PDB file of C-alpha atoms in Angstrom:
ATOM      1  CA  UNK A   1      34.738  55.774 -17.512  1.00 42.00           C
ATOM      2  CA  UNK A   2      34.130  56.244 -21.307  1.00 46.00           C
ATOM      3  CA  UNK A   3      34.122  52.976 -22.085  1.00 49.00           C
ATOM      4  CA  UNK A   4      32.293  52.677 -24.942  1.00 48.00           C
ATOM      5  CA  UNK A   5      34.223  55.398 -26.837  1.00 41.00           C
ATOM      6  CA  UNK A   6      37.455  53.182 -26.665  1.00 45.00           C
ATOM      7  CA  UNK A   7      35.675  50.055 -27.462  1.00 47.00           C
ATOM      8  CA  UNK A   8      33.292  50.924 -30.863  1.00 41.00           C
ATOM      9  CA  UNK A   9      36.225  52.755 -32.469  1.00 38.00           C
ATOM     10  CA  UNK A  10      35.400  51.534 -35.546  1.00 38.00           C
ATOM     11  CA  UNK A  11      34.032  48.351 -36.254  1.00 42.00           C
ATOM     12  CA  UNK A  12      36.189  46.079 -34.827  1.00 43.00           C
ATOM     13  CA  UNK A  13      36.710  42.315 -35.545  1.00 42.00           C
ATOM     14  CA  UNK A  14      39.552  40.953 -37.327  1.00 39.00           C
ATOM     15  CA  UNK A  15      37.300  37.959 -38.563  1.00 41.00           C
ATOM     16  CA  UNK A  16      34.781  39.668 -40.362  1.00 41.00           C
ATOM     17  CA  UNK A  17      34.645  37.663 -43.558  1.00 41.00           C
ATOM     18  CA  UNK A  18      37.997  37.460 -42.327  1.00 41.00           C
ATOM     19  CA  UNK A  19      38.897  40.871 -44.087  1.00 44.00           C
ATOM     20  CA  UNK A  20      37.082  43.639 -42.503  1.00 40.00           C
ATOM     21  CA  UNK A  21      40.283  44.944 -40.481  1.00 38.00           C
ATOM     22  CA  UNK A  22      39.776  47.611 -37.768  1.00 36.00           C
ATOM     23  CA  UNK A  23      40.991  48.055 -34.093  1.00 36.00           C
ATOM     24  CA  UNK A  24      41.194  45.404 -32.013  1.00 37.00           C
ATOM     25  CA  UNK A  25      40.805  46.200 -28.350  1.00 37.00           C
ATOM     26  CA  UNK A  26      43.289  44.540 -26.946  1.00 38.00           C
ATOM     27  CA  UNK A  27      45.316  47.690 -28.782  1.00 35.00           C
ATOM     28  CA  UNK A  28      43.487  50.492 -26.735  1.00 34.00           C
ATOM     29  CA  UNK A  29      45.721  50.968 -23.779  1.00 40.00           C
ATOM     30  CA  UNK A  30      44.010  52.317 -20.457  1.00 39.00           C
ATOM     31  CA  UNK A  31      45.408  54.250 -18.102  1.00 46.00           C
ATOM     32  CA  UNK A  32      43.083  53.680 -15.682  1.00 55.00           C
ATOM     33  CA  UNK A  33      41.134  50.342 -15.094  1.00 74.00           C
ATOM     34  CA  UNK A  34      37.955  50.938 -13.216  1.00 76.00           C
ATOM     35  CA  UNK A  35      36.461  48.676 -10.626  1.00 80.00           C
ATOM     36  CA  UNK A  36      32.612  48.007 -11.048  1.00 77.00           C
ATOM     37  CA  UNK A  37      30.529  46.291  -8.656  1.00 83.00           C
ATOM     38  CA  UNK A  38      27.094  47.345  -9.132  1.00 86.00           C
ATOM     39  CA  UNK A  39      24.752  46.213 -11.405  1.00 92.00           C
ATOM     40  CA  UNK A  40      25.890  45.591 -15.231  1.00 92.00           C
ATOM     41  CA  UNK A  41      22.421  47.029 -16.752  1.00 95.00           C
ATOM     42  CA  UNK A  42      23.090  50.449 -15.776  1.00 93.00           C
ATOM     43  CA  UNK A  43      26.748  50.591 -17.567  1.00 92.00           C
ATOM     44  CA  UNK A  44      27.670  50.822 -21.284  1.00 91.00           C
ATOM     45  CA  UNK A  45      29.462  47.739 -21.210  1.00 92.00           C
ATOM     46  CA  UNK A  46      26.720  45.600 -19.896  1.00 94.00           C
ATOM     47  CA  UNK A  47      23.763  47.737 -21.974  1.00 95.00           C
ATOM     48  CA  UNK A  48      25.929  46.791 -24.959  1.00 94.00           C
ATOM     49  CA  UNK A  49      25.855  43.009 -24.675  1.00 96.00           C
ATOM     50  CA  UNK A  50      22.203  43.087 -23.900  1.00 97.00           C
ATOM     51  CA  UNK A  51      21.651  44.240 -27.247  1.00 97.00           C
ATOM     52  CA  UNK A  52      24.043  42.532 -28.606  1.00 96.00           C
ATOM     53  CA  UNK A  53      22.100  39.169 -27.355  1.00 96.00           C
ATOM     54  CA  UNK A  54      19.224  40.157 -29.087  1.00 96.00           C
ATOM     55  CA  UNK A  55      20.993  41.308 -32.164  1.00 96.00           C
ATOM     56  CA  UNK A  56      22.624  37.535 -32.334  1.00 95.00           C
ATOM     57  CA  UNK A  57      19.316  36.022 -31.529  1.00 94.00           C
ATOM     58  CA  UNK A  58      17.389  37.624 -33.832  1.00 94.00           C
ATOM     59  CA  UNK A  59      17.072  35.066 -36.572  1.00 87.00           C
ATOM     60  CA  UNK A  60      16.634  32.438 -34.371  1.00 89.00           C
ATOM     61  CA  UNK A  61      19.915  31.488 -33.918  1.00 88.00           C
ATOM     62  CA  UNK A  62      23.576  32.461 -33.225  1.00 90.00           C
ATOM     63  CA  UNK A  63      26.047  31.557 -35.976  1.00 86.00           C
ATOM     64  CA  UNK A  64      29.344  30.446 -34.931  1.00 86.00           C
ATOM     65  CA  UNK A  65      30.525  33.893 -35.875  1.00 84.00           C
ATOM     66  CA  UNK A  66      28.350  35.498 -33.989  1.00 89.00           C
ATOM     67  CA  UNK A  67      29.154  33.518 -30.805  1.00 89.00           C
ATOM     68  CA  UNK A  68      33.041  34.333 -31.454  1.00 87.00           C
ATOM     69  CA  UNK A  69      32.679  37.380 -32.257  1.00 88.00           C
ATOM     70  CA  UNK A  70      30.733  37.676 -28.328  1.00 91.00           C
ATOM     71  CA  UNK A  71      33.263  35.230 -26.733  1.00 89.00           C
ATOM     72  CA  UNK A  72      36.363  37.824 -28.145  1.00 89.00           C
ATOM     73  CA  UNK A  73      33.923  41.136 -26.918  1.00 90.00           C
ATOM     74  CA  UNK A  74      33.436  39.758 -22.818  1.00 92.00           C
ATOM     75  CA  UNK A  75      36.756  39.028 -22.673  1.00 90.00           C
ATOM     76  CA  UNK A  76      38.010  42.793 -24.566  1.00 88.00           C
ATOM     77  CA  UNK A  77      35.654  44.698 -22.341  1.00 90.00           C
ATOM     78  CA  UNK A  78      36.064  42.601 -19.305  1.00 90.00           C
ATOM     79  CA  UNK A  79      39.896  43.612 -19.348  1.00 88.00           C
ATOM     80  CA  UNK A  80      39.410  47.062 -18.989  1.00 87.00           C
ATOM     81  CA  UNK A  81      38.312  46.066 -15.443  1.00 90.00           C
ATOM     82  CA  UNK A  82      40.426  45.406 -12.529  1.00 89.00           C
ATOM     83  CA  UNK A  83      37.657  42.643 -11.871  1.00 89.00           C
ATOM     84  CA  UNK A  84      37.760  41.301 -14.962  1.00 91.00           C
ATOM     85  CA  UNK A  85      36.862  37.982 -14.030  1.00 94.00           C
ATOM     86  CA  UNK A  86      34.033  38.795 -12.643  1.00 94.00           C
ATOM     87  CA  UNK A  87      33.027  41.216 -15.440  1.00 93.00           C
ATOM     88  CA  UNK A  88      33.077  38.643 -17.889  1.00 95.00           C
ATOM     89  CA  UNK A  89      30.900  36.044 -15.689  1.00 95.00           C
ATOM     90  CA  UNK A  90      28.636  38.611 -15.608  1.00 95.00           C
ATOM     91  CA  UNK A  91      28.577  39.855 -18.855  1.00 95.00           C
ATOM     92  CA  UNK A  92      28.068  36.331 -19.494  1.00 96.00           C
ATOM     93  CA  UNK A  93      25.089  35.990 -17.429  1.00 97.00           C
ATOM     94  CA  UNK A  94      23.092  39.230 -19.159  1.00 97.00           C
ATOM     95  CA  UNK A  95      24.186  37.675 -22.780  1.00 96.00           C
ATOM     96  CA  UNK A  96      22.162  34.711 -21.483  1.00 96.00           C
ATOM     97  CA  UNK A  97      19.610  36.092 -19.873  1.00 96.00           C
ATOM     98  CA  UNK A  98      18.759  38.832 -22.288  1.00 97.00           C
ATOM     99  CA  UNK A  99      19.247  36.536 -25.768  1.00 95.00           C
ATOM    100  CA  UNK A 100      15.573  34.983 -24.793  1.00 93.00           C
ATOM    101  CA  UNK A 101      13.524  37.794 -24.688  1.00 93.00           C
ATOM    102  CA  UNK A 102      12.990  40.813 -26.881  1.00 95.00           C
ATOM    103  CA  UNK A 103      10.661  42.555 -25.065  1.00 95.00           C
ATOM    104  CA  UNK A 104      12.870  45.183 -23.155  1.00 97.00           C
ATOM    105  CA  UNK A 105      15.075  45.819 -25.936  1.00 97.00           C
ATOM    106  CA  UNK A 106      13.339  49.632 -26.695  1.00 97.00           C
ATOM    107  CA  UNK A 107      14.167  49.541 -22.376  1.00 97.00           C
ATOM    108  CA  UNK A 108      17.523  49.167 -22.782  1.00 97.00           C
ATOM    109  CA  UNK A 109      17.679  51.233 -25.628  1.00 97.00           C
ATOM    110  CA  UNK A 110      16.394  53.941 -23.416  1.00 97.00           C
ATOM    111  CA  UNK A 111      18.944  53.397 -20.631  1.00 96.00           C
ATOM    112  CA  UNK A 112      21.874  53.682 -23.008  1.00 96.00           C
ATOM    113  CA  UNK A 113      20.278  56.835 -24.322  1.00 96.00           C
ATOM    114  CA  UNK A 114      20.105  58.896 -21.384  1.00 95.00           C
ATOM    115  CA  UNK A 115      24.116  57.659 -20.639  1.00 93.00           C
ATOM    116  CA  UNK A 116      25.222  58.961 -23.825  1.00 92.00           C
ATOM    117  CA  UNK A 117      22.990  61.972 -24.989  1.00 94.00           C
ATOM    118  CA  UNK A 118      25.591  64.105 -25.347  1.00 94.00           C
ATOM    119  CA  UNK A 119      27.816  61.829 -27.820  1.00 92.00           C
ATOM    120  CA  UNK A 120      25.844  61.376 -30.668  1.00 95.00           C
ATOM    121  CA  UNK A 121      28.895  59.880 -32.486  1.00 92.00           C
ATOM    122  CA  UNK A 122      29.547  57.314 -29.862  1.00 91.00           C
ATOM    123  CA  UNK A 123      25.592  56.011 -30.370  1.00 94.00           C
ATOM    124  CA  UNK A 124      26.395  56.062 -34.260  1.00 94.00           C
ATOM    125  CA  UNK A 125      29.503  53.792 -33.595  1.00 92.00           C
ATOM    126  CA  UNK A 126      27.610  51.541 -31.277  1.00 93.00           C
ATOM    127  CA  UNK A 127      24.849  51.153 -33.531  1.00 95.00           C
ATOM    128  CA  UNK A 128      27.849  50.142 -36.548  1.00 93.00           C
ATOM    129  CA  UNK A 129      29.449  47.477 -33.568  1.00 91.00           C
ATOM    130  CA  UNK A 130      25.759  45.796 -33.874  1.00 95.00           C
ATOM    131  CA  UNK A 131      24.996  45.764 -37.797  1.00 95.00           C
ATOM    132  CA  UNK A 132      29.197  44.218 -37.402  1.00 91.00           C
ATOM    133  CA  UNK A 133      27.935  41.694 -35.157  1.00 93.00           C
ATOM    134  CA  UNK A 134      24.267  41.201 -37.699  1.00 94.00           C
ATOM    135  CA  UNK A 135      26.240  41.190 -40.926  1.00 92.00           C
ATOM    136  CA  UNK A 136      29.069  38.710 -39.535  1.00 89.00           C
ATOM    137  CA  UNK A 137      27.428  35.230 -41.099  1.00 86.00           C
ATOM    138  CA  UNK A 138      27.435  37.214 -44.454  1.00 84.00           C
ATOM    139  CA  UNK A 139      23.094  37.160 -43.845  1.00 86.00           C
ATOM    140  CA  UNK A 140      21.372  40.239 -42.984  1.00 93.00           C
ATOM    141  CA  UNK A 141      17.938  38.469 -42.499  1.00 93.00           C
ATOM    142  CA  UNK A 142      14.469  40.605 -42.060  1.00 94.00           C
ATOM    143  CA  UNK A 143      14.286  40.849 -38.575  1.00 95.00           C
ATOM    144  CA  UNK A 144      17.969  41.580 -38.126  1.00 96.00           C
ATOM    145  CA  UNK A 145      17.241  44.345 -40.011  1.00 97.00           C
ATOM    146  CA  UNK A 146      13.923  45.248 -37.838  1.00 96.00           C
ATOM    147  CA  UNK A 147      15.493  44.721 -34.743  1.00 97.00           C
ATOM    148  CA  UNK A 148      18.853  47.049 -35.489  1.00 98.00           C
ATOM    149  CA  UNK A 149      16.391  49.409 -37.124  1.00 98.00           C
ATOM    150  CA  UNK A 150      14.208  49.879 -33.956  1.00 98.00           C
ATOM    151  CA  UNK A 151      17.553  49.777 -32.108  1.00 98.00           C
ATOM    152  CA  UNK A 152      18.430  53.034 -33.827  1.00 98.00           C
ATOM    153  CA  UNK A 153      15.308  54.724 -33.391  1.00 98.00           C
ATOM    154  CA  UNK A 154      15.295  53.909 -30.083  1.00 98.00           C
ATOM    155  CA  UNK A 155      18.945  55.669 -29.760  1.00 98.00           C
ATOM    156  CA  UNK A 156      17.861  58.548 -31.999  1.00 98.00           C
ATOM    157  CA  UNK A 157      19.927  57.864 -34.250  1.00 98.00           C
ATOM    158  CA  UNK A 158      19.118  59.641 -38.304  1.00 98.00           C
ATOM    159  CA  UNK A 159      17.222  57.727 -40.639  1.00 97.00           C
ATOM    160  CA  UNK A 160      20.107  58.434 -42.864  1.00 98.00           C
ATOM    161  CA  UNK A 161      22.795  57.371 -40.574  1.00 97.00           C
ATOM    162  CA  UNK A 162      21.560  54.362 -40.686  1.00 98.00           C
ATOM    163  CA  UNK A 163      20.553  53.226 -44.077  1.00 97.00           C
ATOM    164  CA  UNK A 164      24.103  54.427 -44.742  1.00 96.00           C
ATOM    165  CA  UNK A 165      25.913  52.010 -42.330  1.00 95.00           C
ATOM    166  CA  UNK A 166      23.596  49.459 -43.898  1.00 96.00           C
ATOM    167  CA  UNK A 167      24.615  49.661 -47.047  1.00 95.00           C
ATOM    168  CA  UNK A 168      28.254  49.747 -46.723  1.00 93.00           C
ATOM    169  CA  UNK A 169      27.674  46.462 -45.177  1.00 92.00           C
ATOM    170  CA  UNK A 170      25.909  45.467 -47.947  1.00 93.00           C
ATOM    171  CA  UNK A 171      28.452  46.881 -50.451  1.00 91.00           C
ATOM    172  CA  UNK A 172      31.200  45.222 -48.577  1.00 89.00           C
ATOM    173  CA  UNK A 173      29.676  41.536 -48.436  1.00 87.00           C
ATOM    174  CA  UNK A 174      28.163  42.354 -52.010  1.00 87.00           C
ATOM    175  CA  UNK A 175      32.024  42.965 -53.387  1.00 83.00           C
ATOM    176  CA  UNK A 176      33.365  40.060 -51.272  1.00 80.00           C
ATOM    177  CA  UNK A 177      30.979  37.469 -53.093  1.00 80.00           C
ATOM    178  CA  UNK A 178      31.751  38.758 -56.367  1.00 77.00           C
ATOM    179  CA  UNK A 179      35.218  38.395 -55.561  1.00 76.00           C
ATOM    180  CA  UNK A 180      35.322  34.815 -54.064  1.00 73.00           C
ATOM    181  CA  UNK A 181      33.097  34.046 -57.129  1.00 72.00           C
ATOM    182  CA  UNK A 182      35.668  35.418 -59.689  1.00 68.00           C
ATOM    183  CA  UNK A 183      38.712  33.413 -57.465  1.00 89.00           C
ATOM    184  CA  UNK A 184      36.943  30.427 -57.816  1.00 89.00           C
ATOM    185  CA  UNK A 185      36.429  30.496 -61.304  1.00 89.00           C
ATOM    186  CA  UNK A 186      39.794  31.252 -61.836  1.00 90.00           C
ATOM    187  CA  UNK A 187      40.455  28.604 -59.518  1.00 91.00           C
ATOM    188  CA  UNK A 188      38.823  25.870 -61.749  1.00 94.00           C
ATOM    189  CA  UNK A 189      40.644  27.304 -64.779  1.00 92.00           C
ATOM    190  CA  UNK A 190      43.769  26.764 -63.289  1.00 92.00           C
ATOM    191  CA  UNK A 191      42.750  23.493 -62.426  1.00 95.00           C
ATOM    192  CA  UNK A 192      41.407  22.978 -65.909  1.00 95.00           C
ATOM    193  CA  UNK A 193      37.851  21.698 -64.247  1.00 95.00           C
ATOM    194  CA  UNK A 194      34.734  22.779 -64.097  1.00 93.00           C
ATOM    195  CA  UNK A 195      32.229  23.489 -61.275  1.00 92.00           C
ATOM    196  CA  UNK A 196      29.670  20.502 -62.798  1.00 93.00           C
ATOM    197  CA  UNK A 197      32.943  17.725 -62.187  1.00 94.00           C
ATOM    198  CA  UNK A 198      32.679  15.243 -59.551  1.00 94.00           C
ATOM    199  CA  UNK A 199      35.267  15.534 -56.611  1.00 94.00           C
ATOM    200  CA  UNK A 200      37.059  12.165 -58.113  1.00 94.00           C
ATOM    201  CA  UNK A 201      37.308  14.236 -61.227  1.00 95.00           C
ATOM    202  CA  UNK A 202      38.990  16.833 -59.853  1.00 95.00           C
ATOM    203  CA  UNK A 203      41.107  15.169 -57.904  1.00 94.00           C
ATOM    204  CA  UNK A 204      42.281  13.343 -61.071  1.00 95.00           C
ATOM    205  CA  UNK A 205      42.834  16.643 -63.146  1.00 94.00           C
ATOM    206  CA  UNK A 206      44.801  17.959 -59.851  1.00 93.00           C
ATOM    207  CA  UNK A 207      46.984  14.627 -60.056  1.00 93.00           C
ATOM    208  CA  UNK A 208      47.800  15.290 -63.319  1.00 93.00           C
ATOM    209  CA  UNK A 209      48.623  18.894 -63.321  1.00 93.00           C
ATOM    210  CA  UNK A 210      50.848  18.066 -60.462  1.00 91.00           C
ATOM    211  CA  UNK A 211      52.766  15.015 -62.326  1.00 90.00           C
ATOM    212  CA  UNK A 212      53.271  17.797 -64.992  1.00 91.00           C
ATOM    213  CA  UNK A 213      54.372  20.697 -63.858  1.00 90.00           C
ATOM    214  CA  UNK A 214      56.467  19.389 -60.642  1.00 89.00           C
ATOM    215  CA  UNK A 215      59.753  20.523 -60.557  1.00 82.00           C
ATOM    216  CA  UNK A 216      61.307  17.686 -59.489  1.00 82.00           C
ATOM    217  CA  UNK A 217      60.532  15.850 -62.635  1.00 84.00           C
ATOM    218  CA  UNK A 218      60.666  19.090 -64.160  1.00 85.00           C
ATOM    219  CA  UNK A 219      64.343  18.640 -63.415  1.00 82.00           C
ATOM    220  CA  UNK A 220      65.175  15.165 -63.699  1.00 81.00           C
ATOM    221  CA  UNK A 221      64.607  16.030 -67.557  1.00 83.00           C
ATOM    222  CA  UNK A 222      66.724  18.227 -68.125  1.00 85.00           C
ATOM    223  CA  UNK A 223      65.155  21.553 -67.893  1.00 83.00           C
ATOM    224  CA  UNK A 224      66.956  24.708 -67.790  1.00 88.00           C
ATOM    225  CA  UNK A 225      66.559  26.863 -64.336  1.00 87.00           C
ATOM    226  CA  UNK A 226      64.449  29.304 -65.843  1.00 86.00           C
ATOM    227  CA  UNK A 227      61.844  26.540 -66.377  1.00 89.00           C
ATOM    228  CA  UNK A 228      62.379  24.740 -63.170  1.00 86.00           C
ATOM    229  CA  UNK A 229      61.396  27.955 -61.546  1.00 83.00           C
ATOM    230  CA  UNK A 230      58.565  28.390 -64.029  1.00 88.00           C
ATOM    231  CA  UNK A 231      57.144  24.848 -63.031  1.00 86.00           C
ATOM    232  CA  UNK A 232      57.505  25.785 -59.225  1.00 88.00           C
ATOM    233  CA  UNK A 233      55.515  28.801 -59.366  1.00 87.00           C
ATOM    234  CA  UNK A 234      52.713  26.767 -61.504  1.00 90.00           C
ATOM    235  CA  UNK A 235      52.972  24.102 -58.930  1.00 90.00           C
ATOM    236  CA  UNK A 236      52.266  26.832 -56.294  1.00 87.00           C
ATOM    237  CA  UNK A 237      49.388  28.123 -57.990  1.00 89.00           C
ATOM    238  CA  UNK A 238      47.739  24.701 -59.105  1.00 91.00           C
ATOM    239  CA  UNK A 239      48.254  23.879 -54.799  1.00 90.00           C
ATOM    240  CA  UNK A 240      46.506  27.089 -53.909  1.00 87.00           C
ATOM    241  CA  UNK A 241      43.874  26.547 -56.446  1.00 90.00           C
ATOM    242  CA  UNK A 242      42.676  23.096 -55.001  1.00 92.00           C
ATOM    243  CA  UNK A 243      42.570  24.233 -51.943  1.00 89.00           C
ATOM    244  CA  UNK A 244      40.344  26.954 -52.387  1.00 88.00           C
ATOM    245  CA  UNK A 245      37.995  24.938 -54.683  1.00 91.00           C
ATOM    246  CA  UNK A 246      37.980  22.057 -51.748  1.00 91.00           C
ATOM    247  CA  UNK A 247      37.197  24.674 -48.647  1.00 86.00           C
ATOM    248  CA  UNK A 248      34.490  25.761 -50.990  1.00 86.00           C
ATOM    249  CA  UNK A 249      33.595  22.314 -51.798  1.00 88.00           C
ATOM    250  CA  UNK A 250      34.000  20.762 -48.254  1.00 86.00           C
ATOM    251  CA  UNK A 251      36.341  18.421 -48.958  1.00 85.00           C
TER     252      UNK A 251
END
C-alpha cells in the first residue's frame, strides 16, 4: 500500500505554531485498510518514525511539540491498519528504541530509498514531514539541521530541494515572530503599559481601563447607544490585549 503518499501530503499538523494548516490524516479516506504483521522496519510507516525518533532526539531532547506532534502521527498511521492497535504499540516500540541511537540512521535511510526510488516526490514530501516535525518548537538547532541534512543525502534528495524547504521554514517562523512581536506591542499600547512594568502594574492599568470603558457604567451614565457599543468593543479589545500580554508573560 502507498502509504506514505497519503500520509506526507503536505506538511501536516494543525499545531504548528498553531497556524501552519495542511491535511490532517484523519481526512484521507482509504478504501482499503491493509493488515501488516511482519516486521515494522521494512515498511514506510515504521521507516518513517525511526527517523522521526532521531529527528526529535536530535537536540537532546523532545519538546512537548514534538512528542504531540508523534503521539497524533502513531495514532494517524496506525488507523490505516485493520490492526491498528497493534500498529501503534509497535510503532511505539521503534520510536523508543530508535530515539537512543543515531548510528543506523544513513541504514534506514537506505531502506526507505530502495522502497521509494521511483517517487522522487514522495521522498521530497517525507523529507518536508521531518524539517515539520524539527521546526515545530520554533528552534532549528545545529544538529537538527545536520541530521535532516544527512537524512536527505541519504534519500538523494537535491541540494536545492532542500535548502529550499529549509528556508520556507525559516521564512515562516521568521514572519510569525515578527508578527507576535508587532501584536504584543500593540497589545501594551492598548493597555497603555509598557514591556519594563511590573505584573502589579499592569494589572492596575488593566483595572482601570476596564472601570472606564465598561459598558455597564458606560450606561448607567447616560450614554447614547452608539457609545455603549463603542465602550463594548474597547472593552473587548482591552480583554484580548491582557490576555495575550499574560500568555506571553506567564501569568
Amino acid at each position: 500500500m502507498k502509504l506514505l503518499v497519503l500520509l506526507v501530503i503536505g506538511v501536516i499538523l494543525y499545531f504548528i505554531a498553531r497556524n501552519y494548516k495542511t491535511e490532517k490524516f484523519e481526512n484521507i479516506k482509504l478504501d482499503i485498510k491493509e493488515r501488516f504483521n511482519g516486521d515494522l522496519m521494512n515498511h514506510e510507516a515504521g521507516l518513517l518514525i525511526a527517523l522521526m525518533a532521531k529527528v526529535a532526539k536530535a537536540d537532546g531532547q523532545v519538546s512537548e511539540l514534538e512528542a504531540e506532534m508523534l503521539k497524533h502521527t502513531f495514532t494517524d498511521i496506525s488507523s490505516h491498519f485493520e490492526n491498528s492497535s497493534e500498529i501503534r504499540e509497535k510503532l511505539k516500540e521503534i520510536y523508543e528504541k530508535e530515539k537512543n541511537s543515531f548510528d543506523n540512521t544513513i541504514s534506514i535511510c537506505e531502506k526507505l530509498y530502495k522502497i521509494t526510488k521511483h517517487d522522487y516526490v514522495k521522498r521530497v514530501k517525507i523529507l518536508e514531514y521531518l524539517l515539520n516535525l524539527a521546526f515545530i518548537d520554533k528552534e532549528f538547532s545545529k544538529t537538527e539541521f545536520m541530521i535532516t541534512e544527512d537524512i536527505s543525502n541519504a534519500l538523494q534528495i537535491k541540494k536545492a530541494d532542500f535548502e529550499t524547504l529549509v528556508n520556507r521554514f525559516e521564512n515562516f517562523y521568521r514572519d510569525q515572530k515578527n508578527s507576535e512581536a508587532l501584536s504584543l506591542d500593540k497589545a501594551y499600547e492598548v493597555l497603555q503599559s509598557s514591556a519594563n512594568d511590573d505584573d502589579s502594574t499592569l494589572k492596575k492599568n488593566y483595572r482601570n481601563l476596564v472601570k472606564k470603558h465598561h459598558p455597564d457604567i458606560i450606561s448607567g451614565q447616560g450614554a447614547s447607544q452608539d457609545i455603549i457599543d463603542q465602550a463594548t468593543k474597547k472593552l473587548q479589545e482591552i480583554n484580548q490585549a491582557y490576555e495575550l500580554v499574560k500568555k506571553h508573560r506567564g501569568i
